[in-house]
mmCIF file of C-alpha atoms in Angstrom:
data_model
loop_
_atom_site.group_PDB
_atom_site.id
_atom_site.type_symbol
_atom_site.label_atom_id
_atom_site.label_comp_id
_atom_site.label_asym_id
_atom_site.label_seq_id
_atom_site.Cartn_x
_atom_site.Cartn_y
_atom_site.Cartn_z
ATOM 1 C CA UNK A 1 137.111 86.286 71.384
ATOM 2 C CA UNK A 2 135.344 88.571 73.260
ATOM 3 C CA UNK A 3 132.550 86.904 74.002
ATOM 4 C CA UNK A 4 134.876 84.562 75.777
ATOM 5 C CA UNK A 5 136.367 87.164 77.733
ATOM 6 C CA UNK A 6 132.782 88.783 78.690
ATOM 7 C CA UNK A 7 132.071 84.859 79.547
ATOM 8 C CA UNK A 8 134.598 84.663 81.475
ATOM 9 C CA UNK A 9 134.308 88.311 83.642
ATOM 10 C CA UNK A 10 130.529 87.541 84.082
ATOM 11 C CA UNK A 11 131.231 83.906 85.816
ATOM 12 C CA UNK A 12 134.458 85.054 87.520
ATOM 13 C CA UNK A 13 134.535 88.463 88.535
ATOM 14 C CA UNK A 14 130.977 89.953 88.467
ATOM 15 C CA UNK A 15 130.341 91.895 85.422
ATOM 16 C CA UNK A 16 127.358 93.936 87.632
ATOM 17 C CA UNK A 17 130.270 94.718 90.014
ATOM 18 C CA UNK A 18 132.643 95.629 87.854
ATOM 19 C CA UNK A 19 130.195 98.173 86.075
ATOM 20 C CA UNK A 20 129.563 99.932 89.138
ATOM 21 C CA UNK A 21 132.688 100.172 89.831
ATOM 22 C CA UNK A 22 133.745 101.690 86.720
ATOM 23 C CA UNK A 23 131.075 104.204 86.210
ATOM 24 C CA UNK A 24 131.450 105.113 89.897
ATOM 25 C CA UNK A 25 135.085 105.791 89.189
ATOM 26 C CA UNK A 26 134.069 107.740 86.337
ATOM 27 C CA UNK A 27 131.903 110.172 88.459
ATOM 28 C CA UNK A 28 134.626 110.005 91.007
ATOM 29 C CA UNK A 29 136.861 111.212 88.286
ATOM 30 C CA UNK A 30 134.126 114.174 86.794
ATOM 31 C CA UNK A 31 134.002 115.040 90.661
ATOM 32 C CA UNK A 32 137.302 116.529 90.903
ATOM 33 C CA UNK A 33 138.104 116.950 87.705
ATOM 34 C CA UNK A 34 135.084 119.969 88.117
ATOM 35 C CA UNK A 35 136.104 123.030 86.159
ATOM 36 C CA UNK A 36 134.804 125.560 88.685
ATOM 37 C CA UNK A 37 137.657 124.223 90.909
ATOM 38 C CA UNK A 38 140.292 125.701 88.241
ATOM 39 C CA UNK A 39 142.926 127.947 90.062
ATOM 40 C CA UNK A 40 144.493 130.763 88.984
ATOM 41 C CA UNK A 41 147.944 129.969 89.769
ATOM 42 C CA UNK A 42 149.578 133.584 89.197
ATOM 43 C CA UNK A 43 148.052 134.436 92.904
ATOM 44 C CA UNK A 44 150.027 131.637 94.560
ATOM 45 C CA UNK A 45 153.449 132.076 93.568
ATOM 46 C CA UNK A 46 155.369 134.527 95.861
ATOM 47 C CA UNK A 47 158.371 134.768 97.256
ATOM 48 C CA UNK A 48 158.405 131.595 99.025
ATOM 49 C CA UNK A 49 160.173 129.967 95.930
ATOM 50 C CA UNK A 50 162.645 131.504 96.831
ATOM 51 C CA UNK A 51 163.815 129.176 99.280
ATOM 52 C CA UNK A 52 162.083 125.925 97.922
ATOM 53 C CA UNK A 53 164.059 122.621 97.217
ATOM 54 C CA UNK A 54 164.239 121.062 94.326
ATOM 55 C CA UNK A 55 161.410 118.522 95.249
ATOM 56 C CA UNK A 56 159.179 121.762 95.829
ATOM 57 C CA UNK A 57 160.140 123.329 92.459
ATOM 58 C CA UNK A 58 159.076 120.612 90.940
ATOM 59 C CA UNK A 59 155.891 120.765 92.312
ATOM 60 C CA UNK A 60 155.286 124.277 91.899
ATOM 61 C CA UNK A 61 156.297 123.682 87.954
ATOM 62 C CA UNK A 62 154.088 120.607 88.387
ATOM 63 C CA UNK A 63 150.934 123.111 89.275
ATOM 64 C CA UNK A 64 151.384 124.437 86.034
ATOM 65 C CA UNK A 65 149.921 121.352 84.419
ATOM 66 C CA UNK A 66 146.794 122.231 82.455
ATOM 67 C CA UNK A 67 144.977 118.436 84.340
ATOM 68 C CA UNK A 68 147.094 119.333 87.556
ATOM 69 C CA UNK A 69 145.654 122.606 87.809
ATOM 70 C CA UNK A 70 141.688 121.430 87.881
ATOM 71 C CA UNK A 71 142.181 120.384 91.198
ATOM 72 C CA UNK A 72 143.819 123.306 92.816
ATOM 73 C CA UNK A 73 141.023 125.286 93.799
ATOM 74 C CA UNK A 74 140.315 129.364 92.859
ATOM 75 C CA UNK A 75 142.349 131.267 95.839
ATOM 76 C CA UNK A 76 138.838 133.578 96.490
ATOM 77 C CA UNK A 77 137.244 129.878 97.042
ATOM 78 C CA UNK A 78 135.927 128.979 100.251
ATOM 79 C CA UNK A 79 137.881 125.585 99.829
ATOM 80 C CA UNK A 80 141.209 127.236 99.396
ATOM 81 C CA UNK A 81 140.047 129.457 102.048
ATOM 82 C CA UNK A 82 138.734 127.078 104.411
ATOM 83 C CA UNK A 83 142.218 125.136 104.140
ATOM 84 C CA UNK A 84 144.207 128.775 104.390
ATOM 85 C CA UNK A 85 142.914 129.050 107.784
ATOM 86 C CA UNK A 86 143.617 125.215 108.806
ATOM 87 C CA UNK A 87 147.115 125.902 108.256
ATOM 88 C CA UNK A 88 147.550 129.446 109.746
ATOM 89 C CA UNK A 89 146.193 127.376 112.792
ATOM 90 C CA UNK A 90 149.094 124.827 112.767
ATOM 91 C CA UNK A 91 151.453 128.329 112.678
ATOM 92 C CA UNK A 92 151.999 127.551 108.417
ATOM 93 C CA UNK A 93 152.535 125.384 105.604
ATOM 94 C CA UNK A 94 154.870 122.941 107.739
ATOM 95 C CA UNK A 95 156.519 120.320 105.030
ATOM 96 C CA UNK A 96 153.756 121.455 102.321
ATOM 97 C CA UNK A 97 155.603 125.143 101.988
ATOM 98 C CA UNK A 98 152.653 126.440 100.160
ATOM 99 C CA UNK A 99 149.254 125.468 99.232
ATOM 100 C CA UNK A 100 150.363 125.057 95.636
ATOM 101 C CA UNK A 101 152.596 122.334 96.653
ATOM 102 C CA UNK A 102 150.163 120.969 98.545
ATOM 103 C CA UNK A 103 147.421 120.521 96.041
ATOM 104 C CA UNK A 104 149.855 119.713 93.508
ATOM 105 C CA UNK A 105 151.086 116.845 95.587
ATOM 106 C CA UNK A 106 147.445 115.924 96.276
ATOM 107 C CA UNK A 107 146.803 115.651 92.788
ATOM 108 C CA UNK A 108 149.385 113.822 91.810
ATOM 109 C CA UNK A 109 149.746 110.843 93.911
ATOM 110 C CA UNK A 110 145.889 110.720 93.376
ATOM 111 C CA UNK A 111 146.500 110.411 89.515
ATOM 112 C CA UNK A 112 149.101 108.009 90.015
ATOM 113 C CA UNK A 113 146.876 105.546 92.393
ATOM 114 C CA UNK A 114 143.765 105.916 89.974
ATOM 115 C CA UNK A 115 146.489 104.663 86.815
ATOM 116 C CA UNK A 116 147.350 102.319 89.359
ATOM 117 C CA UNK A 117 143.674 100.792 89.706
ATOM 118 C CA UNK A 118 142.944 101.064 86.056
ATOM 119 C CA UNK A 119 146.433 98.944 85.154
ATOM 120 C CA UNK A 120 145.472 96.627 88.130
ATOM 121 C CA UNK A 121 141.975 95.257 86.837
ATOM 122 C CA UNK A 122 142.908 95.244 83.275
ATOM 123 C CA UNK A 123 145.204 92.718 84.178
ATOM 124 C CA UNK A 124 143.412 89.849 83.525
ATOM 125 C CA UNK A 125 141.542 91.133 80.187
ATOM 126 C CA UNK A 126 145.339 92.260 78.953
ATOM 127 C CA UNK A 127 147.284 88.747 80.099
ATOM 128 C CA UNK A 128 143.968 87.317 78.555
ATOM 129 C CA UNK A 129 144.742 88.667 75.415
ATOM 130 C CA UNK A 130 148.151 88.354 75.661
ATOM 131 C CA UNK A 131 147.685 84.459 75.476
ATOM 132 C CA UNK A 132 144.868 84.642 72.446
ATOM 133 C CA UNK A 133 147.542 86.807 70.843
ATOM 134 C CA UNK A 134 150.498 84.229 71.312
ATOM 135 C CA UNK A 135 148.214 81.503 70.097
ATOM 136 C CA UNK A 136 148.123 79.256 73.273
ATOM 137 C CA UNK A 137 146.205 76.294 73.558
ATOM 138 C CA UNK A 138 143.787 76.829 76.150
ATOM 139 C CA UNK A 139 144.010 80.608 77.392
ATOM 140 C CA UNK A 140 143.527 81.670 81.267
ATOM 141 C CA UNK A 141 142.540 84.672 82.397
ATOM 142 C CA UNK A 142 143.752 85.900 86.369
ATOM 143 C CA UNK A 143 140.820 85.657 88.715
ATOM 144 C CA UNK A 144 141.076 88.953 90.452
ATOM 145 C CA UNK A 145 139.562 88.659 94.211
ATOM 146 C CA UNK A 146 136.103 91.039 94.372
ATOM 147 C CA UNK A 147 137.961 92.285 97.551
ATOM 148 C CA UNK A 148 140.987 94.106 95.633
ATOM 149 C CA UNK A 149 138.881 94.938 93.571
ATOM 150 C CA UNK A 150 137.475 97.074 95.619
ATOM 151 C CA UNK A 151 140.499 97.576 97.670
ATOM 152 C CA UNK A 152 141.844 99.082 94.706
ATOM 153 C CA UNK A 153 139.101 101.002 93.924
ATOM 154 C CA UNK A 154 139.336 103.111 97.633
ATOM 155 C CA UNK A 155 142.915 103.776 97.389
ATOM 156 C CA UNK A 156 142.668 107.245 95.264
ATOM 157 C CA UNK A 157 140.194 108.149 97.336
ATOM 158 C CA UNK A 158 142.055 107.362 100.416
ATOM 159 C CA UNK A 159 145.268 108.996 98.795
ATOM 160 C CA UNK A 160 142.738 112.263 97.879
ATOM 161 C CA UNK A 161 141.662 112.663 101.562
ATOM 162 C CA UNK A 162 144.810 111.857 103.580
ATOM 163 C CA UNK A 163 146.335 115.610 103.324
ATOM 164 C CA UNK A 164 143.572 116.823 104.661
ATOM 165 C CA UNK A 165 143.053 114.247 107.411
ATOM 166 C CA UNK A 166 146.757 114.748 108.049
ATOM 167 C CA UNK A 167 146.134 118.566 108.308
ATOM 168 C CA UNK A 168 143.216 118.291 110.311
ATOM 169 C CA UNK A 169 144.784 116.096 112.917
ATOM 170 C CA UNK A 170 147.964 118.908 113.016
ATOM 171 C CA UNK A 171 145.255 121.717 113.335
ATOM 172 C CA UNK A 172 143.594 119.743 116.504
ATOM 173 C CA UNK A 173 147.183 118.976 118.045
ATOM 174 C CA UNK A 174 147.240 122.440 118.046
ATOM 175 C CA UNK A 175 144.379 123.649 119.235
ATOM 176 C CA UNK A 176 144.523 121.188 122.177
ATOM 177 C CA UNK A 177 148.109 122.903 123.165
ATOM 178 C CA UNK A 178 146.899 126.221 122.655
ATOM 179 C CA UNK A 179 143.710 125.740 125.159
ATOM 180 C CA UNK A 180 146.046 124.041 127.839
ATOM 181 C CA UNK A 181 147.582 127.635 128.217
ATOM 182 C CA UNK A 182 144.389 129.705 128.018
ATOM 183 C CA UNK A 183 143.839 130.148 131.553
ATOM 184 C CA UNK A 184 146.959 130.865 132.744
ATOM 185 C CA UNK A 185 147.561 132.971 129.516
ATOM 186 C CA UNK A 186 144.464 134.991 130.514
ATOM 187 C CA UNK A 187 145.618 135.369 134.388
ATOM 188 C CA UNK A 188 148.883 137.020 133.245
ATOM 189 C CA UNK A 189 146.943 139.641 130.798
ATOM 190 C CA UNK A 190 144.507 139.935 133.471
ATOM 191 C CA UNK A 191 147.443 140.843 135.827
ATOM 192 C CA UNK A 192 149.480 142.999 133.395
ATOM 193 C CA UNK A 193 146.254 145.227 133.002
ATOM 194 C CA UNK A 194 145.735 145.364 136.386
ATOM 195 C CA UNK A 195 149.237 147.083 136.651
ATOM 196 C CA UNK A 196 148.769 149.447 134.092
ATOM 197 C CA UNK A 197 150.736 148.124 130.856
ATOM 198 C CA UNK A 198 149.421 148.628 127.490
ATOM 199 C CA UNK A 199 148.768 145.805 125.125
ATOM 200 C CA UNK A 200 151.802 146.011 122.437
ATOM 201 C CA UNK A 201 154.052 145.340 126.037
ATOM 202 C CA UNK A 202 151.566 142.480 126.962
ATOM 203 C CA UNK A 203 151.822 140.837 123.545
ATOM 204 C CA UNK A 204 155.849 141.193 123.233
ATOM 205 C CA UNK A 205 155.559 139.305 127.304
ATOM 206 C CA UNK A 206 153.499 137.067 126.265
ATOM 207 C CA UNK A 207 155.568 136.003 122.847
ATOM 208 C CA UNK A 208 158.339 135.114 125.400
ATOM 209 C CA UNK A 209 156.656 133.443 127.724
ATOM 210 C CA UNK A 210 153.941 131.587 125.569
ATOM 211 C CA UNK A 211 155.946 129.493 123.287
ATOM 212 C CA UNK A 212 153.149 128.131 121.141
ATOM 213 C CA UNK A 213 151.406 131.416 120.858
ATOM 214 C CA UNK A 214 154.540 132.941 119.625
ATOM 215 C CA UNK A 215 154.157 132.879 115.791
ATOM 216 C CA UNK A 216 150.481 134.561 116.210
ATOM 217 C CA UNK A 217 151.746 137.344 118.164
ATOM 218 C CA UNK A 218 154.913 137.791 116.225
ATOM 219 C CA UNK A 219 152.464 138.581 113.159
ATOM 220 C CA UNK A 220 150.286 140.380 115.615
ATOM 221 C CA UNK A 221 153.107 142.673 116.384
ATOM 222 C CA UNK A 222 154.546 143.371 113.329
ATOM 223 C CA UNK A 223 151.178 144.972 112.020
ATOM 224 C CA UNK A 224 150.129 146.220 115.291
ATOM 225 C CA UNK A 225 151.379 150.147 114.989
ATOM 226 C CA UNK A 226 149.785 150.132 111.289
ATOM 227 C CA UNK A 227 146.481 149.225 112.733
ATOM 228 C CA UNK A 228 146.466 148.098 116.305
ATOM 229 C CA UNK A 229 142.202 146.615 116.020
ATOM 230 C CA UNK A 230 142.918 145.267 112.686
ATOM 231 C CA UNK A 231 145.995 143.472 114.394
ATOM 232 C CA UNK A 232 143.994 141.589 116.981
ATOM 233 C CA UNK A 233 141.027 140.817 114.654
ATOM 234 C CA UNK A 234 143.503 138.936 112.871
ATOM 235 C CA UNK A 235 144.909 137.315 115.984
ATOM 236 C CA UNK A 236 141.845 136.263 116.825
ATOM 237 C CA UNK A 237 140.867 134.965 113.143
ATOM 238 C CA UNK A 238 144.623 132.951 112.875
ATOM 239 C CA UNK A 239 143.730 131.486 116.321
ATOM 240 C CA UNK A 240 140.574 130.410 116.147
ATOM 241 C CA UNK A 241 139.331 129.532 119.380
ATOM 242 C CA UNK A 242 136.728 131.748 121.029
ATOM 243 C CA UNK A 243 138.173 131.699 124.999
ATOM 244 C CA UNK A 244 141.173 133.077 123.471
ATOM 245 C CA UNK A 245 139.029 135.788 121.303
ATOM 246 C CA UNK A 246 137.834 136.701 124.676
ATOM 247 C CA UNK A 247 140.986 137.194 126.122
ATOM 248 C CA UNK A 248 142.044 139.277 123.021
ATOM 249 C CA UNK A 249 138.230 141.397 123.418
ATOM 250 C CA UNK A 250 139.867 142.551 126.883
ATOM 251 C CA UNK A 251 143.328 143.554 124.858
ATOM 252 C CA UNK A 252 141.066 145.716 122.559
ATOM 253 C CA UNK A 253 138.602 147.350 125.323
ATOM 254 C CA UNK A 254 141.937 148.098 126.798
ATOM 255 C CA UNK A 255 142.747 150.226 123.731
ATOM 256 C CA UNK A 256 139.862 151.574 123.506
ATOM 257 C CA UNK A 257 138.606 152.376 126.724
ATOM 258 C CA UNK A 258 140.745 151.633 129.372
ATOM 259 C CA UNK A 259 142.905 148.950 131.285
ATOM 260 C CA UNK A 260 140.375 149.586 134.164
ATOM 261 C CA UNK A 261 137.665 148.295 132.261
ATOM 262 C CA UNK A 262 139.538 145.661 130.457
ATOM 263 C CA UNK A 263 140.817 143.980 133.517
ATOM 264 C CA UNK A 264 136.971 143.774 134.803
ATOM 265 C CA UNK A 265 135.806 142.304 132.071
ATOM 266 C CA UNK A 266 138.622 139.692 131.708
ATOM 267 C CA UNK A 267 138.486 138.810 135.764
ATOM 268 C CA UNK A 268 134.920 138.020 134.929
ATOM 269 C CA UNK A 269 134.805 136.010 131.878
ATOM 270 C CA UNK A 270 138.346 133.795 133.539
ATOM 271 C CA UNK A 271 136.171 133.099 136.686
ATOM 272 C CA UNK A 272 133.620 131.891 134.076
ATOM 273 C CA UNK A 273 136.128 130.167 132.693
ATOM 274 C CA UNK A 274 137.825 128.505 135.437
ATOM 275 C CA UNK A 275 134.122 127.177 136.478
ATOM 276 C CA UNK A 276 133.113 125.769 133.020
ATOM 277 C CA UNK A 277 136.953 124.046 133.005
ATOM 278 C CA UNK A 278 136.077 122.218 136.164
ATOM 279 C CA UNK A 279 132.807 121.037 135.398
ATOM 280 C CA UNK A 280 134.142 120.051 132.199
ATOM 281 C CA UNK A 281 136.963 118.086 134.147
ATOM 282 C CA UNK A 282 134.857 116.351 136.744
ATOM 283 C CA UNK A 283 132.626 114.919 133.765
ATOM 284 C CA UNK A 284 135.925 113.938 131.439
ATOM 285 C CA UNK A 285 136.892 112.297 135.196
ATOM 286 C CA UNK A 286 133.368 110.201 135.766
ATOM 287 C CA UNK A 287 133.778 109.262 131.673
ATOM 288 C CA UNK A 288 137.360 107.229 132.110
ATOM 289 C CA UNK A 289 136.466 104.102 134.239
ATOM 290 C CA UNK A 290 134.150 103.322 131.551
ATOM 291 C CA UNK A 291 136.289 104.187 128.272
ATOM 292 C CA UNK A 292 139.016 102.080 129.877
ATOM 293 C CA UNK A 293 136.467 99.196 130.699
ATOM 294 C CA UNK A 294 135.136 99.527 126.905
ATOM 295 C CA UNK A 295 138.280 99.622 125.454
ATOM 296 C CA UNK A 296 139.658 96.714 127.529
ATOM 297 C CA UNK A 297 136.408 94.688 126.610
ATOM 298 C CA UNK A 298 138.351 93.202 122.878
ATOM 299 C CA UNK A 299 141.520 92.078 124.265
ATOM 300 C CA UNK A 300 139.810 90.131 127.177
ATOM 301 C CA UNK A 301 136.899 89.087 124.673
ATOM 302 C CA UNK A 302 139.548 87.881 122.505
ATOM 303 C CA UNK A 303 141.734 86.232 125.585
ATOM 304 C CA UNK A 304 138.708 84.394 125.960
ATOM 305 C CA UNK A 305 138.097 83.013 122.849
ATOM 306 C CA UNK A 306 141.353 81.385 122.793
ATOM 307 C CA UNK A 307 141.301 79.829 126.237
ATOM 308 C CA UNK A 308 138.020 78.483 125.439
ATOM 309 C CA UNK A 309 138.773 77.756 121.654
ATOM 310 C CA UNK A 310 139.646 73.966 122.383
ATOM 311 C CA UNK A 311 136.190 73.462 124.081
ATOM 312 C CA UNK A 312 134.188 75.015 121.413
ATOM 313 C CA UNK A 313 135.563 73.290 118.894
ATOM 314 C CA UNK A 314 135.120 70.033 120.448
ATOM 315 C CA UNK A 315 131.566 71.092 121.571
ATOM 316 C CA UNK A 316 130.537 72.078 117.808
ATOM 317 C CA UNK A 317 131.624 69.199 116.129
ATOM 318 C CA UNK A 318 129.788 67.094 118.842
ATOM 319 C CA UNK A 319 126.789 68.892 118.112
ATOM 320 C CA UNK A 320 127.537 68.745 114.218
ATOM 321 C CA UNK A 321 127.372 64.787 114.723
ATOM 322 C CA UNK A 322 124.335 65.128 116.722
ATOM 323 C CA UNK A 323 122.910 66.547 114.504
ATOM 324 C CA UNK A 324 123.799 64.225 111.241
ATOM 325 C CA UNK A 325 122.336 61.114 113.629
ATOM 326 C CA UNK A 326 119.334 62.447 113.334
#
């Protein structure tokens, strides 16, 4: 019996490719099932369950789970770090809450698409069996395409990554709105130190008027009498852009030195600034007649092909008979 069946996967499905994909599910599987990436989940709870649904509870109990837990990494880790700071940039944890949630989530759905795969190409050994076992006459076992096989085989992986690609594309969105107001943020400070203002009064102006630096400064603010350099270092951290640090360098000088000083050295670096912007724009500006010729080149290729399709079918099966004459 199962000689038939190894028979049968060897002929039909490609025992070589079914190995390798089996043992390179298996070190897919060691991969992030790596015990250094253990958390310790006692750091992540706070009082943000406090107002979590019930879909988030059960995430958060979820996180808990002894397998669960392997892939939520250590909170002094430079992944958990490196993914802290992605989503300070997108101004917090958006529908995720928390990170627990959002490595429990991760880990989950990956689980259930990786059962998924498994059940999917044990199909045919199982229904094989299943007609051995009920005695039919002359068993058949589903031929399973070798492309969902490996169809199959990409979606944990795809499920794995897509939080982060989904985070990652959120962080950029971001950062692109945040550098469309640099300039003009950085003429306004430039022009409230010029007048004499100190930079708690800046940074409450600026909260008002700058929208989507609001949340930064808000947190800026709120520490900014218990430690006024720590304050901005960590404005400039949550941030994360370094024309904006630059901006925030002339906030500090200001506290340190004076607004005299401060002003100078942000008129300077924003005429810097404004030059580098317009070089930058006159090159994006020479780029787009040929992006928009490249990426109008597959519709018109592929206009062409069927306008011409009658023609070279005609021609090929002329040339197919010219061909056999001979």
């Amino acid at each position: 019996m199962s000689d038939v069946l190894l028979t049968f996967i060897v002929e039909n499905t490609g025992y070589i490719l079914q190995v390798f994909i089996y043992l390179f599910l298996g070190i897919y599987l060691l991969t992030i099932l790596w015990p250094k990436k253990k958390a310790s989940l006692d750091d992540l709870f706070n009082e943000e369950t406090l107002i979590l649904t019930k879909e988030d509870k059960k995430y958060m109990k979820l996180a808990q789970n002894k397998i669960i837990a392997l892939l939520i990494p250590k909170p002094d880790s430079n992944s958990y770090k490196k993914t802290l700071v992605k989503f300070s940039k997108i101004g917090g944890y958006g529908k995720y809450k928390n990170l627990t949630i959002y490595y429990a989530k991760k880990a989950y759905f990956t689980f259930l698409a990786i059962a998924g795969v498994l059940i999917a190409n044990m199909l045919p050994a199982l229904l094989f069996q299943l007609q051995i076992y009920m005695e039919v006459e002359n068993p058949q076992v589903i031929k399973l395409p070798i492309g969902f096989i490996i169809f199959t085989f990409i979606i944990p992986l795809i499920l794995y990554i897509y939080p982060d690609l989904e985070i990652n594309s959120a962080a950029n969105k971001q950062e692109t709105q945040l550098k469309k107001e640099l300039i003009s943020l950085g003429i306004f400070i430039h022009t409230m130190l010029e007048t004499g203002n100190n930079a708690y009064d800046i940074l409450t102006l600026v909260k008002e008027i700058k929208p989507v630096y609001r949340e930064y400064i808000e947190a800026a603010l709120n520490e900014y009498y218990v430690n006024v350099h720590s304050a901005l270092t960590n404005l400039k951290d949550k941030v994360g852009i370094y024309e904006f640090d630059m901006i925030v360098d002339s906030l500090i000088f200001s506290c340190e030195t004076d607004n005299n000083y401060a002003s100078k050295f942000l008129g300077e670096y924003l005429d810097r600034l404004e030059e580098t912007t317009k070089i930058n724009d006159e090159k994006g500006n020479k780029l787009k007649p040929y992006i928009l010729l490249v990426s109008a080149m597959p519709p018109l290729i592929a206009a062409l092909l069927i306008w011409f399709y009658p023609w070279i079918t005609q021609a090929t099966s002329s040339l197919i008979k010219g061909v056999s004459g001979f």
